[in-house]
PDB file of C-alpha atoms in Angstrom:
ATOM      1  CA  UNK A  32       8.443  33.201  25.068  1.00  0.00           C
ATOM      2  CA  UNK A  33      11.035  30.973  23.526  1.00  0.00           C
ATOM      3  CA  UNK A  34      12.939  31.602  20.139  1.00  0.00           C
ATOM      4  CA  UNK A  35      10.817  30.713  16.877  1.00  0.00           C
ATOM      5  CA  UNK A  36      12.030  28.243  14.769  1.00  0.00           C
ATOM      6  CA  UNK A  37      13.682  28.474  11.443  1.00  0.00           C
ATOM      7  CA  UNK A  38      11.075  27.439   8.930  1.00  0.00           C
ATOM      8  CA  UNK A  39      12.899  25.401   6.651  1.00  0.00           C
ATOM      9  CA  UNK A  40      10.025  24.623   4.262  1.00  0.00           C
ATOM     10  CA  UNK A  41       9.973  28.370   3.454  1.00  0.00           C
ATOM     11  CA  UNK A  42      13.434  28.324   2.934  1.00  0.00           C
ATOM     12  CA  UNK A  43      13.174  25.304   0.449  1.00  0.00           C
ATOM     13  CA  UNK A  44      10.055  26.622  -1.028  1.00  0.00           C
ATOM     14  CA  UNK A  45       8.183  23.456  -0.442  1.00  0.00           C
ATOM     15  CA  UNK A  46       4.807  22.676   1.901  1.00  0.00           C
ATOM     16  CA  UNK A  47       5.211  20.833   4.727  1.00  0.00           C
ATOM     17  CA  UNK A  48       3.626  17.778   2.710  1.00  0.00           C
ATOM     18  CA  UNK A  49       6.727  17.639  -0.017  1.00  0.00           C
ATOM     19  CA  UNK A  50       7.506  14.407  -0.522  1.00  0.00           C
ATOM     20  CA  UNK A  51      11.774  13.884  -0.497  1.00  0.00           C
ATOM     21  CA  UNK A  52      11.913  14.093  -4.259  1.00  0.00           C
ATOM     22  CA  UNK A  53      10.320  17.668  -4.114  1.00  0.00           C
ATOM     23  CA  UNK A  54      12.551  18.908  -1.257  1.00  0.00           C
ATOM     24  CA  UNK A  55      15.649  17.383  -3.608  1.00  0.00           C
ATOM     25  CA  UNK A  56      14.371  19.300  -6.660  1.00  0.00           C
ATOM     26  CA  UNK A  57      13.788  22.702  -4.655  1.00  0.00           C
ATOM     27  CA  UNK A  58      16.643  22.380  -3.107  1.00  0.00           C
ATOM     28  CA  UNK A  59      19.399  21.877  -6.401  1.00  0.00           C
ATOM     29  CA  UNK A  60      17.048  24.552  -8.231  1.00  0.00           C
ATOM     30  CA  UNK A  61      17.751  26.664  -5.434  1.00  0.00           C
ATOM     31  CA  UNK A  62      21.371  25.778  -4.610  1.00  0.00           C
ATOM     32  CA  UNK A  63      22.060  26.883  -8.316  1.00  0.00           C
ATOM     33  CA  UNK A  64      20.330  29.797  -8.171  1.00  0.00           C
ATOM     34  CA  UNK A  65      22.045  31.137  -4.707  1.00  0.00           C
ATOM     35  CA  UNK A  66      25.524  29.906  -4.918  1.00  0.00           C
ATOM     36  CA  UNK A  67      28.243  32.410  -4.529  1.00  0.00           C
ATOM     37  CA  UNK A  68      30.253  30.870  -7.388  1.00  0.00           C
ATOM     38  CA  UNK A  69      27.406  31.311  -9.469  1.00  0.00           C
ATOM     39  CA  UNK A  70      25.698  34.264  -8.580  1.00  0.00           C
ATOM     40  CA  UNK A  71      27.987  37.281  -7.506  1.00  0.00           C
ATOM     41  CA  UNK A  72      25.132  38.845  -5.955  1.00  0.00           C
ATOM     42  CA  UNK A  73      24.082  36.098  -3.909  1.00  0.00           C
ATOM     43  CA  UNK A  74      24.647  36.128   0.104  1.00  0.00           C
ATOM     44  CA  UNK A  75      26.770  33.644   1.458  1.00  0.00           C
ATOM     45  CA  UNK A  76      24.299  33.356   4.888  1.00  0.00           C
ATOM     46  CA  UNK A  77      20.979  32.302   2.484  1.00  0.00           C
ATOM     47  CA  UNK A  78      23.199  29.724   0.835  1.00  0.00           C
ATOM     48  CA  UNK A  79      24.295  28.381   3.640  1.00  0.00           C
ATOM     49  CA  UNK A  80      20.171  28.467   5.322  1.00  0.00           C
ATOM     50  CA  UNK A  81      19.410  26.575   2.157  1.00  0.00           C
ATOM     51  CA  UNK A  82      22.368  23.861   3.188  1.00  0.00           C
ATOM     52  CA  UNK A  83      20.990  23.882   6.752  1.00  0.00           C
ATOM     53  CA  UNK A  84      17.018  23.148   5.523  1.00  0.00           C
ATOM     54  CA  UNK A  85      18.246  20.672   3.326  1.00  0.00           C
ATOM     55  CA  UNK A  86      20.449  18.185   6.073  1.00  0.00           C
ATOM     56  CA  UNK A  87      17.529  18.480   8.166  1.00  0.00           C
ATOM     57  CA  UNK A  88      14.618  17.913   5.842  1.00  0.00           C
ATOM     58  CA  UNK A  89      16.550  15.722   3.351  1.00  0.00           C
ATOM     59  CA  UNK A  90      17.033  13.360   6.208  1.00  0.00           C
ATOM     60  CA  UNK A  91      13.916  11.411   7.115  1.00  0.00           C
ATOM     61  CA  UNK A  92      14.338  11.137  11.021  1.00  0.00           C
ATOM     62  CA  UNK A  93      15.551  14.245  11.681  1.00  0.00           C
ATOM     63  CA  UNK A  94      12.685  15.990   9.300  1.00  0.00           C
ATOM     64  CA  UNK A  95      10.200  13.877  11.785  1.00  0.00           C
ATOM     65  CA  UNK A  96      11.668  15.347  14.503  1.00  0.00           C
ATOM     66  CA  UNK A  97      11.518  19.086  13.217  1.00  0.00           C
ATOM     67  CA  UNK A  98       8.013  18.314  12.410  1.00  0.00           C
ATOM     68  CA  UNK A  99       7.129  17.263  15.893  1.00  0.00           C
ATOM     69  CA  UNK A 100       8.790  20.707  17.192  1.00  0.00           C
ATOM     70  CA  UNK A 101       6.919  22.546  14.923  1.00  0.00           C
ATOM     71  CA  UNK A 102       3.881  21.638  16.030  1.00  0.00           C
ATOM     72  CA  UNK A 103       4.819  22.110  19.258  1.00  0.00           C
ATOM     73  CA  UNK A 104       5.335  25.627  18.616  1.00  0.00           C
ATOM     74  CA  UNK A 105       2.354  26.103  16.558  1.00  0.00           C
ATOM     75  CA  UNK A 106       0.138  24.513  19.766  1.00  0.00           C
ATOM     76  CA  UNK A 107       2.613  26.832  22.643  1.00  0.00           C
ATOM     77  CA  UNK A 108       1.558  29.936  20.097  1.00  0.00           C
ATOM     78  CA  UNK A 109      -2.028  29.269  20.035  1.00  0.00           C
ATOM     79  CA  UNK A 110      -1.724  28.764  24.099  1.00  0.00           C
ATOM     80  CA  UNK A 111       0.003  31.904  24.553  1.00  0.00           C
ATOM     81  CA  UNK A 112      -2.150  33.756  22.259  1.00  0.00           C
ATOM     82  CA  UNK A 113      -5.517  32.875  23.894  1.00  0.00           C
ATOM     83  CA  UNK A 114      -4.215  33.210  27.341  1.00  0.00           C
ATOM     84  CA  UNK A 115      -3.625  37.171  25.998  1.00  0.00           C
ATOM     85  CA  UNK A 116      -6.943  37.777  24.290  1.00  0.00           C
ATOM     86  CA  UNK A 117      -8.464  36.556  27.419  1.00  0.00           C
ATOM     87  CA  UNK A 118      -5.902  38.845  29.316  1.00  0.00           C
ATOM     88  CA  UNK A 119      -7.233  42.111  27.509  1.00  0.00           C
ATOM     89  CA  UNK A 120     -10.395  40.617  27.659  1.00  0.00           C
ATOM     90  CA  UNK A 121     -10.643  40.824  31.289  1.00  0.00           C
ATOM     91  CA  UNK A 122      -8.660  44.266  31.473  1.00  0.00           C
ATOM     92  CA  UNK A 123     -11.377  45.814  29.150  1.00  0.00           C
ATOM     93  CA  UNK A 124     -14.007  44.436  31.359  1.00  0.00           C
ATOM     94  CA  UNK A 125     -12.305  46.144  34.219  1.00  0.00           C
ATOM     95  CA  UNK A 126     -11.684  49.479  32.639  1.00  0.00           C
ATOM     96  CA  UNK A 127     -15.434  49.209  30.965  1.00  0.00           C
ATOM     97  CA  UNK A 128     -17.933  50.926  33.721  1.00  0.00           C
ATOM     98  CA  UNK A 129     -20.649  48.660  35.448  1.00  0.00           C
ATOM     99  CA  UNK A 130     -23.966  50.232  36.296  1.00  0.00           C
ATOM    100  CA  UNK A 131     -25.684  50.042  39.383  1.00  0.00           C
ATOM    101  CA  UNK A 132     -29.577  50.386  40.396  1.00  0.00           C
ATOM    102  CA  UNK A 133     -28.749  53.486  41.375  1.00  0.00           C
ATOM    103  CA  UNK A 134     -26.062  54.883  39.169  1.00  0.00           C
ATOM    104  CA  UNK A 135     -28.411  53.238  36.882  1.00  0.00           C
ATOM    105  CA  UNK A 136     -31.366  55.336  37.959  1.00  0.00           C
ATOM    106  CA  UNK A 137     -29.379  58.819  37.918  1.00  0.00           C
ATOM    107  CA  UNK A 138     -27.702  57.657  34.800  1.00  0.00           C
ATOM    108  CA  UNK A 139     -30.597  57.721  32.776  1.00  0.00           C
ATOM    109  CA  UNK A 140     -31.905  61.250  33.704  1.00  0.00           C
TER     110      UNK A 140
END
């Protein structure tokens, strides 16, 4: 199975329906709040996340192309997880005994 995506609406703190102001906002609040000249305690690699999640979904075209991966994923992971429920499905149905007339028969005695 391929590599999951970053989810950069988690990373922003915004739905997937934020409209560019909102992914602005969240963004600065968060820049502020996580950068290393600022905080001390604050890790250089979620700053730089945050930077990441905001070029793509700050930018219109390439935010409608992440989208359009996303649910691409989302409908591969529903695929994948289906096709294994009906995997164990049909393993438990082998595993699970089957009576016969006769074992049946005997069976109940």
């Amino acid at each position: 199975m391929p590599e999951t995506q970053t989810d950069y609406y988690a990373i922003l703190e915004v739905s997937p329906t934020a409209t560019q102001n909102e992914i602005k906002r969240s963004y600065r609040r968060l820049a502020r709040k996580y950068h290393p000249d600022l905080n001390q305690q604050a890790r250089d690699k979620h700053f730089k996340l945050l930077n990441e999640a905001y070029k793509i979904l700050g930018d219109p075209p390439q935010r409608a192309t992440y989208d359009q991966q996303r649910k691409l994923e989302a409908k591969q992971l529903k695929a994948a997880q289906e096709a294994l429920a009906l995997h164990q499905q049909q393993e438990h149905e082998k595993r699970e005994p089957k009576l016969t007339w006769i074992g049946g028969i005997f069976g109940f005695i």
